[in-house]
Coordinates of C-alpha atoms and ligand atoms in Angstrom, one line a residue:
M1053 CA 84.8 96.4 142.5
E1054 CA 86.9 99.2 143.9
T1055 CA 87.2 100.7 140.5
S1056 CA 83.5 100.7 140.1
K1057 CA 83.1 102.8 143.2
I1058 CA 85.7 105.3 142.2
Y1059 CA 84.0 105.5 138.8
K1060 CA 80.6 106.1 140.3
D1061 CA 82.0 108.7 142.7
L1062 CA 83.6 110.5 139.8
L1063 CA 80.3 110.4 137.9
E1064 CA 78.6 112.0 140.9
R1065 CA 81.2 114.7 141.0
V1066 CA 81.3 115.5 137.3
G1067 CA 77.5 115.3 137.1
R1068 CA 75.8 115.7 133.8
S1069 CA 75.8 119.0 131.9
E1070 CA 72.8 120.1 129.9
G1071 CA 75.1 119.9 126.9
E1072 CA 75.5 116.2 127.0
R1073 CA 72.2 115.0 128.4
G1074 CA 70.7 112.7 125.8
S1075 CA 73.5 113.3 123.4
K1076 CA 73.3 111.1 120.4
V1077 CA 75.9 108.5 119.9
Y1078 CA 76.8 106.7 116.6
L1079 CA 78.7 103.5 117.2
R1080 CA 80.2 101.6 114.3
T1081 CA 81.8 98.2 114.8
F1082 CA 84.7 96.6 112.8
G1083 CA 86.2 93.1 113.2
C1084 CA 85.3 90.0 115.1
Q1085 CA 82.3 88.8 117.0
M1086 CA 84.0 89.8 120.3
N1087 CA 83.9 93.4 119.0
V1088 CA 80.2 93.0 118.1
R1089 CA 79.5 91.9 121.7
D1090 CA 81.7 94.6 123.2
S1091 CA 79.7 97.1 121.2
Q1092 CA 76.5 95.7 122.5
L1093 CA 77.8 96.1 126.1
L1094 CA 78.9 99.6 125.3
K1095 CA 75.5 100.5 123.9
G1096 CA 73.9 99.2 127.1
L1097 CA 76.3 101.2 129.2
L1098 CA 75.8 104.4 127.2
L1099 CA 72.1 104.1 127.4
Q1100 CA 72.3 103.6 131.2
E1101 CA 74.5 106.7 131.5
G1102 CA 71.8 108.8 129.8
F1103 CA 73.1 108.9 126.2
S1104 CA 70.9 108.0 123.3
L1105 CA 71.8 106.0 120.2
T1106 CA 71.5 106.9 116.5
D1107 CA 72.1 105.0 113.3
R1108 CA 72.7 108.2 111.4
E1109 CA 76.3 109.3 111.7
Q1110 CA 75.4 112.8 110.4
D1111 CA 73.1 113.3 113.4
A1112 CA 75.5 112.2 116.0
D1113 CA 77.1 114.3 118.8
V1114 CA 79.5 111.5 119.5
V1115 CA 81.0 109.2 117.0
I1116 CA 82.6 106.0 118.3
F1117 CA 84.5 103.5 116.1
N1118 CA 85.1 100.1 117.7
T1119 CA 88.0 98.8 115.8
C1120 CA 90.1 95.7 114.9
A1121 CA 93.9 95.7 114.7
V1122 CA 94.5 92.3 113.3
R1123 CA 95.2 93.4 109.7
K1124 CA 96.7 96.6 108.4
H1125 CA 94.2 96.9 105.6
A1126 CA 91.3 97.2 108.1
E1127 CA 93.2 99.9 110.0
D1128 CA 93.8 102.0 106.9
R1129 CA 90.1 101.8 106.2
V1130 CA 89.1 103.0 109.7
F1131 CA 91.5 106.0 109.5
S1132 CA 90.2 106.9 106.0
I1133 CA 86.5 106.9 107.1
L1134 CA 87.2 108.6 110.4
G1135 CA 89.3 111.2 108.5
G1136 CA 86.2 112.3 106.6
I1137 CA 84.2 112.6 109.8
G1138 CA 87.2 114.5 111.4
K1139 CA 87.2 117.0 108.6
R1140 CA 83.5 117.7 109.1
K1141 CA 84.1 118.1 112.9
E1142 CA 86.8 120.7 112.1
R1143 CA 84.6 122.5 109.6
I1144 CA 81.2 122.7 111.4
G1145 CA 82.0 121.4 115.0
R1146 CA 79.9 118.2 114.6
P1147 CA 80.3 115.6 115.8
R1148 CA 81.5 117.2 119.0
V1149 CA 83.4 114.1 120.2
I1150 CA 85.2 111.4 118.2
A1151 CA 86.4 108.3 119.9
L1152 CA 88.7 105.5 118.6
V1153 CA 88.0 102.4 120.7
G1154 CA 88.9 98.7 120.7
C1155 CA 92.1 97.0 119.5
M1156 CA 93.4 99.8 117.3
A1157 CA 93.2 102.2 120.2
E1158 CA 95.2 99.8 122.4
E1159 CA 97.8 99.5 119.6
W1160 CA 98.1 103.2 118.8
K1161 CA 97.7 104.8 122.2
E1162 CA 98.8 108.5 122.2
R1163 CA 100.3 108.1 118.7
A1164 CA 96.7 108.0 117.4
F1165 CA 96.5 111.8 118.0
E1166 CA 99.5 112.4 115.8
K1167 CA 97.9 110.4 113.0
A1168 CA 94.3 111.7 113.6
G1169 CA 94.3 115.1 115.2
Y1170 CA 90.5 115.3 115.3
L1171 CA 90.3 112.5 117.9
N1172 CA 89.2 113.3 121.4
I1173 CA 89.4 109.9 123.0
V1174 CA 91.4 106.7 122.5
C1175 CA 90.1 103.8 124.5
G1176 CA 91.3 100.2 124.5
P1177 CA 89.1 97.1 124.7
N1178 CA 89.8 96.5 128.4
D1179 CA 88.9 100.1 129.4
L1180 CA 85.5 100.4 127.6
Y1181 CA 83.7 100.7 130.9
R1182 CA 85.4 104.1 131.4
L1183 CA 84.2 105.5 128.1
P1184 CA 81.0 107.3 129.3
L1185 CA 83.0 109.3 131.8
A1186 CA 85.6 110.1 129.1
I1187 CA 83.0 111.3 126.7
R1188 CA 81.6 113.6 129.4
N1189 CA 85.1 114.9 130.1
A1190 CA 85.6 115.5 126.4
F1191 CA 82.4 117.6 126.3
F1192 CA 83.7 119.8 129.1
S1193 CA 87.2 120.2 127.6
P1194 CA 87.1 119.7 123.9
D1195 CA 90.8 120.3 123.5
R1196 CA 91.8 117.6 126.0
R1197 CA 93.1 114.3 124.6
I1198 CA 92.0 111.4 126.6
V1199 CA 93.8 108.1 126.5
L1200 CA 92.4 105.0 128.3
V1201 CA 94.5 102.0 127.7
G1202 CA 96.5 99.3 129.4
S1203 CA 94.1 97.8 131.9
P1204 CA 95.1 94.2 132.7
S1205 CA 91.5 93.2 132.3
R1206 CA 88.2 94.8 132.0
E1207 CA 86.3 95.8 135.1
E1208 CA 84.4 92.9 136.5
D1209 CA 81.1 94.7 136.5
F1210 CA 81.2 95.1 132.8
Y1211 CA 81.0 91.4 132.5
R1212 CA 78.4 90.9 135.2
K1213 CA 76.0 93.2 133.5
G1214 CA 76.6 91.1 130.5
N1215 CA 73.0 90.6 129.4
W1216 CA 72.7 94.2 128.3
F1217 CA 71.5 95.1 124.9
V1218 CA 70.6 91.9 123.4
E1219 CA 68.0 92.0 120.7
G1220 CA 66.0 89.2 119.1
E1221 CA 66.6 85.5 119.7
S1222 CA 70.4 85.3 119.3
A1223 CA 73.2 86.3 121.8
F1224 CA 76.9 86.2 122.1
V1225 CA 78.2 85.3 125.5
I1226 CA 81.9 86.0 126.3
V1227 CA 83.4 83.1 128.2
M1228 CA 87.0 84.0 128.0
E1229 CA 89.1 86.8 126.7
G1230 CA 92.7 87.4 125.7
C1231 CA 95.2 85.0 124.3
N1232 CA 98.5 83.4 125.5
N1233 CA 99.5 81.7 122.3
F1234 CA 101.6 84.4 120.7
C1235 CA 101.3 83.2 117.2
S1236 CA 104.2 85.1 115.6
Y1237 CA 102.0 87.2 113.2
C1238 CA 99.2 88.1 115.7
I1239 CA 98.7 91.3 117.6
V1240 CA 95.8 90.0 119.7
P1241 CA 97.8 89.0 122.8
Y1242 CA 99.3 92.6 122.9
V1243 CA 96.0 94.4 122.5
R1244 CA 93.5 92.1 124.3
G1245 CA 95.9 90.9 126.9
R1246 CA 96.5 87.6 128.6
E1247 CA 93.8 84.9 128.9
R1248 CA 91.2 85.2 131.5
S1249 CA 88.0 83.2 131.9
R1250 CA 84.7 83.9 133.5
P1251 CA 83.6 81.4 136.2
W1252 CA 81.3 78.7 134.7
Q1253 CA 78.5 79.5 137.1
E1254 CA 78.4 83.1 135.8
V1255 CA 78.3 82.0 132.2
V1256 CA 75.4 79.5 132.9
S1257 CA 73.5 82.1 134.9
E1258 CA 73.9 84.6 132.1
V1259 CA 72.5 82.1 129.6
K1260 CA 69.6 81.3 131.9
K1261 CA 68.8 85.0 132.2
L1262 CA 68.9 85.4 128.5
V1263 CA 66.6 82.4 127.9
A1264 CA 64.1 84.1 130.3
Q1265 CA 64.4 87.2 128.0
G1266 CA 63.5 85.2 124.9
V1267 CA 67.0 84.3 123.6
S1268 CA 67.3 80.8 122.3
K1269 CA 70.4 80.8 120.0
F1270 CA 73.8 81.2 121.7
T1271 CA 77.4 81.6 120.6
L1272 CA 80.1 81.3 123.3
L1273 CA 83.0 83.6 122.5
G1274 CA 86.7 83.6 123.3
Q1275 CA 89.9 84.3 121.4
N1276 CA 90.8 80.7 122.2
V1277 CA 87.8 79.0 123.8
N1278 CA 89.6 75.7 124.3
S1279 CA 91.9 77.3 126.8
Y1280 CA 88.9 78.1 129.0
Q1281 CA 89.6 77.6 132.7
G1282 CA 86.6 78.9 134.7
G1283 CA 86.4 76.1 137.2
V1284 CA 85.7 73.5 134.5
D1285 CA 87.2 73.1 131.1
F1286 CA 85.6 74.1 127.8
P1287 CA 84.0 70.8 126.9
D1288 CA 82.3 70.7 130.3
L1289 CA 81.2 74.3 130.0
L1290 CA 79.8 73.6 126.6
E1291 CA 77.9 70.7 128.0
K1292 CA 76.5 72.7 130.9
V1293 CA 75.3 75.4 128.6
A1294 CA 73.8 72.8 126.2
M1295 CA 71.8 71.4 129.1
V1296 CA 70.2 74.7 130.0
E1297 CA 66.5 74.4 129.1
G1298 CA 65.5 76.7 126.3
V1299 CA 68.9 76.7 124.6
K1300 CA 67.8 75.7 121.1
S1301 CA 71.1 76.4 119.2
L1302 CA 74.6 76.6 120.6
S1303 CA 77.9 77.3 118.8
F1304 CA 81.3 78.7 119.8
A1305 CA 84.4 80.4 118.4
T1306 CA 87.3 80.3 118.1
S1307 CA 89.1 76.9 118.6
H1308 CA 92.9 76.5 118.3
P1309 CA 93.8 73.2 116.7
K1310 CA 96.3 72.3 119.3
D1311 CA 93.7 72.5 122.1
A1312 CA 90.6 71.1 120.3
T1313 CA 90.1 67.6 121.8
D1314 CA 88.1 64.5 121.1
R1315 CA 86.2 65.3 124.3
L1316 CA 85.0 68.5 122.7
F1317 CA 83.9 66.7 119.6
E1318 CA 82.1 64.1 121.8
V1319 CA 80.1 66.8 123.6
M1320 CA 79.3 68.3 120.2
A1321 CA 78.0 65.0 118.9
R1322 CA 76.0 64.2 122.1
Y1323 CA 73.8 67.3 122.2
P1324 CA 71.4 67.9 119.3
N1325 CA 71.2 71.6 120.2
I1326 CA 75.0 72.1 119.5
E1327 CA 75.7 73.2 116.0
K1328 CA 77.7 70.7 114.1
Y1329 CA 80.2 73.3 112.9
L1330 CA 83.8 73.9 113.9
H1331 CA 86.0 76.9 113.0
L1332 CA 89.5 75.6 113.1
P1333 CA 92.1 78.0 111.7
L1334 CA 94.9 76.2 109.9
Q1335 CA 96.8 79.3 108.7
S1336 CA 99.2 77.3 106.4
G1337 CA 99.7 73.9 105.0
S1338 CA 103.5 74.1 105.3
D1339 CA 105.1 72.7 108.5
R1340 CA 108.0 75.1 108.1
I1341 CA 105.7 78.1 108.0
L1342 CA 103.6 76.7 110.8
K1343 CA 106.7 76.5 112.9
L1344 CA 107.7 80.0 112.1
M1345 CA 104.1 81.1 113.0
N1346 CA 104.5 79.4 116.4
R1347 CA 101.2 77.5 115.9
G1348 CA 102.3 74.4 117.9
Y1349 CA 101.1 71.7 115.3
T1350 CA 102.1 70.2 112.0
F1351 CA 99.8 69.8 109.1
E1352 CA 99.6 66.0 109.9
D1353 CA 98.5 66.9 113.5
Y1354 CA 95.8 69.1 112.0
R1355 CA 94.6 66.5 109.5
R1356 CA 94.3 63.9 112.3
K1357 CA 92.2 66.3 114.3
V1358 CA 89.9 67.0 111.4
D1359 CA 89.6 63.2 110.8
S1360 CA 88.6 62.6 114.4
Y1361 CA 86.2 65.5 114.3
R1362 CA 84.5 64.1 111.2
Q1363 CA 84.4 60.7 112.6
I1364 CA 82.9 61.7 115.9
V1365 CA 80.6 64.5 114.7
S1366 CA 79.0 62.9 111.7
G1367 CA 78.2 65.4 109.0
G1368 CA 80.1 68.1 110.9
K1369 CA 81.1 71.2 108.9
I1370 CA 84.4 72.9 109.1
S1371 CA 85.8 76.3 108.3
T1372 CA 89.2 77.8 108.5
D1373 CA 91.5 80.8 108.3
L1374 CA 94.5 80.9 106.0
I1375 CA 97.3 83.4 105.6
V1376 CA 99.2 83.8 102.4
G1377 CA 102.6 85.6 102.1
F1378 CA 103.9 85.0 105.6
P1379 CA 107.6 86.0 105.7
T1380 CA 109.8 83.6 103.7
E1381 CA 106.8 81.7 102.2
T1382 CA 108.0 80.1 99.0
E1383 CA 106.0 78.8 96.1
E1384 CA 106.6 75.3 97.5
D1385 CA 105.2 76.3 101.0
F1386 CA 102.3 77.9 99.2
Q1387 CA 101.6 74.7 97.2
K1388 CA 101.4 72.8 100.5
T1389 CA 98.6 75.1 101.5
V1390 CA 96.9 74.5 98.2
E1391 CA 97.2 70.7 98.7
A1392 CA 96.0 71.1 102.3
V1393 CA 92.9 73.0 101.1
K1394 CA 92.2 70.3 98.5
S1395 CA 92.7 67.4 100.8
I1396 CA 90.7 68.7 103.8
G1397 CA 87.8 70.1 101.8
F1398 CA 86.8 72.9 104.0
D1399 CA 83.2 74.0 103.8
C1400 CA 84.4 77.6 103.9
A1401 CA 87.7 79.4 104.4
Y1402 CA 88.7 83.0 105.2
I1403 CA 91.8 83.8 103.3
F1404 CA 94.1 86.7 104.3
K1405 CA 97.2 88.4 102.9
Y1406 CA 99.9 88.6 105.5
S1407 CA 100.5 92.1 106.9
P1408 CA 103.2 92.9 109.5
R1409 CA 101.7 94.0 112.8
P1410 CA 103.4 96.0 115.5
F1411 CA 104.8 94.2 118.6
T1412 CA 104.8 90.8 116.8
K1413 CA 107.7 88.5 116.3
A1414 CA 107.0 88.1 112.6
S1415 CA 107.2 91.9 112.1
M1416 CA 110.9 91.6 112.8
M1417 CA 111.3 89.0 110.1
G1418 CA 110.7 91.5 107.3
D1419 CA 107.8 91.3 104.8
D1420 CA 109.7 89.7 102.0
V1421 CA 106.9 88.2 99.9
P1422 CA 106.1 90.7 97.1
L1423 CA 102.6 92.1 97.0
E1424 CA 102.0 90.6 93.6
A1425 CA 102.8 87.1 94.9
K1426 CA 100.5 87.6 97.9
E1427 CA 97.7 88.7 95.6
R1428 CA 98.2 85.9 93.2
R1429 CA 98.3 83.3 96.0
H1430 CA 95.2 84.9 97.6
Q1431 CA 93.3 84.7 94.3
I1432 CA 94.3 81.0 93.7
L1433 CA 93.1 80.0 97.1
L1434 CA 89.9 82.0 96.8
S1435 CA 88.9 80.4 93.6
L1436 CA 90.0 76.9 94.7
Q1437 CA 87.8 77.3 97.9
K1438 CA 84.9 78.7 95.9
E1439 CA 85.0 75.6 93.7
I1440 CA 85.1 73.3 96.7
S1441 CA 82.3 75.1 98.5
L1442 CA 80.2 74.8 95.3
Q1443 CA 80.9 71.1 95.0
K1444 CA 79.8 70.7 98.5
K1445 CA 76.7 72.7 97.6
D1446 CA 77.3 74.7 100.7
K1447 CA 74.5 76.7 101.9
F1448 CA 76.2 77.4 105.1
G1449 CA 76.5 81.1 105.8
G1450 CA 79.1 83.2 107.3
C1451 CA 81.8 82.8 104.7
D1452 CA 81.9 85.6 102.2
F1453 CA 85.2 84.8 100.5
S1454 CA 86.4 88.3 100.9
Ligands
5AD1391 N1 98.2 89.2 108.7 C1 97.2 88.6 108.0 N2 96.3 87.9 108.6 C2 96.3 87.8 110.0 N3 95.5 87.2 110.8 C3 95.9 87.5 112.1 N4 97.0 88.2 112.0 C4 97.3 88.5 110.7 C5 98.3 89.2 110.0 N5 99.3 89.8 110.7 C6 94.4 86.3 110.5 C7 94.5 84.9 111.0 C8 93.5 84.8 112.1 C9 92.5 85.7 111.6 C10 91.5 86.2 112.6 O1 93.2 86.8 111.0 O2 94.2 84.0 109.9 O3 93.1 83.5 112.3
SF4_1392 FE1 96.2 85.4 117.6 FE2 97.1 82.9 117.6 FE3 95.9 84.0 119.8 FE4 94.4 83.4 117.6 S1 95.5 81.9 118.9 S2 94.3 85.3 118.8 S3 95.9 83.8 115.9 S4 97.8 84.7 118.9

């Protein structure tokens, strides 16, 4: 609240120069659904602050990339695309401002300017509400380098105005953010921060507001929704949202296997408007690797969870995430993942090659699985999963096998 006032005072003082009034912003989003939602919030905020939006990067005065830090490959891509835009900025002075925002910004902080000298602003996911003012400052002093990172959580108001910029009949609603799990390969707890939940009343009232605006399909979002603690637990929250009149379809992501309970499955089974679909990342079929990953379950635990899900939610679909080439992964470990994929029969699986990420425990273990082995294992799982999905005649979207 306090921050909001300071922010508004500052805006008053800085005012709006002719130069930036109605400036066109091009915003491109990478990564997860949380980022998609953050970008919607950001668009709403920018419009409210007098900017306009464009889909054409070439026309933009301001270019913003909302980024993902989960895998190195995606980062390289962002720097490569931004590099092209940066060159144009240096050549012809357009765009005037380039901002790197989201998880990569939180990871790179000031170092981003060494890597990409054309950047004006680096702004982490918990500081997005400060971005309009930063853009304004960058217009005034183009040589200044602005770094906004490290907020413990995003400003409350940014949540409360959560129904901004929703188009059509579907909406994401953020119910919790951050993660306390510290899986050893994952950068998320370091860039998104610790878990924090919105009070359930706030979630329900946002859903009701959105229904009144014509939204009928909802996805509740959180890095680990089953750790939700906003006055009630996640199964109760799901039930409360399912009961809101006008909610025709309801899904959620992401669930951690160690926290997904029978109660959750029972709620899913009870309400016809809840999608019978569960994304339950397994990561590896080898108990040794799961332990090193700090996942908190064995394959047998996982398998039992899937069994009860399928028993309680009849016809329920299931998708997963898998990592190949985690440090020390042997052929034998990998074969366990192959067996796991065969025995569970996922409807769809997202398969990733391990890449070391800064701050993480696994990054200190060395990256000892050769790239060829990672690529081969990746290919094997991809074709196996493709076959399984075909057998299931899966028409279920969202899994592109890339
Ligand atoms: N390397 C490869 N894949 C990763 N993921 C997270 N961190 C890494 C990493 N360092 C994958 C996990 C996670 C998904 C979102 O991204 O499978 O569930
Ligand atoms: Fe990362 Fe694990 Fe948290 Fe998922 S549960 S965001 S993989 S640390």
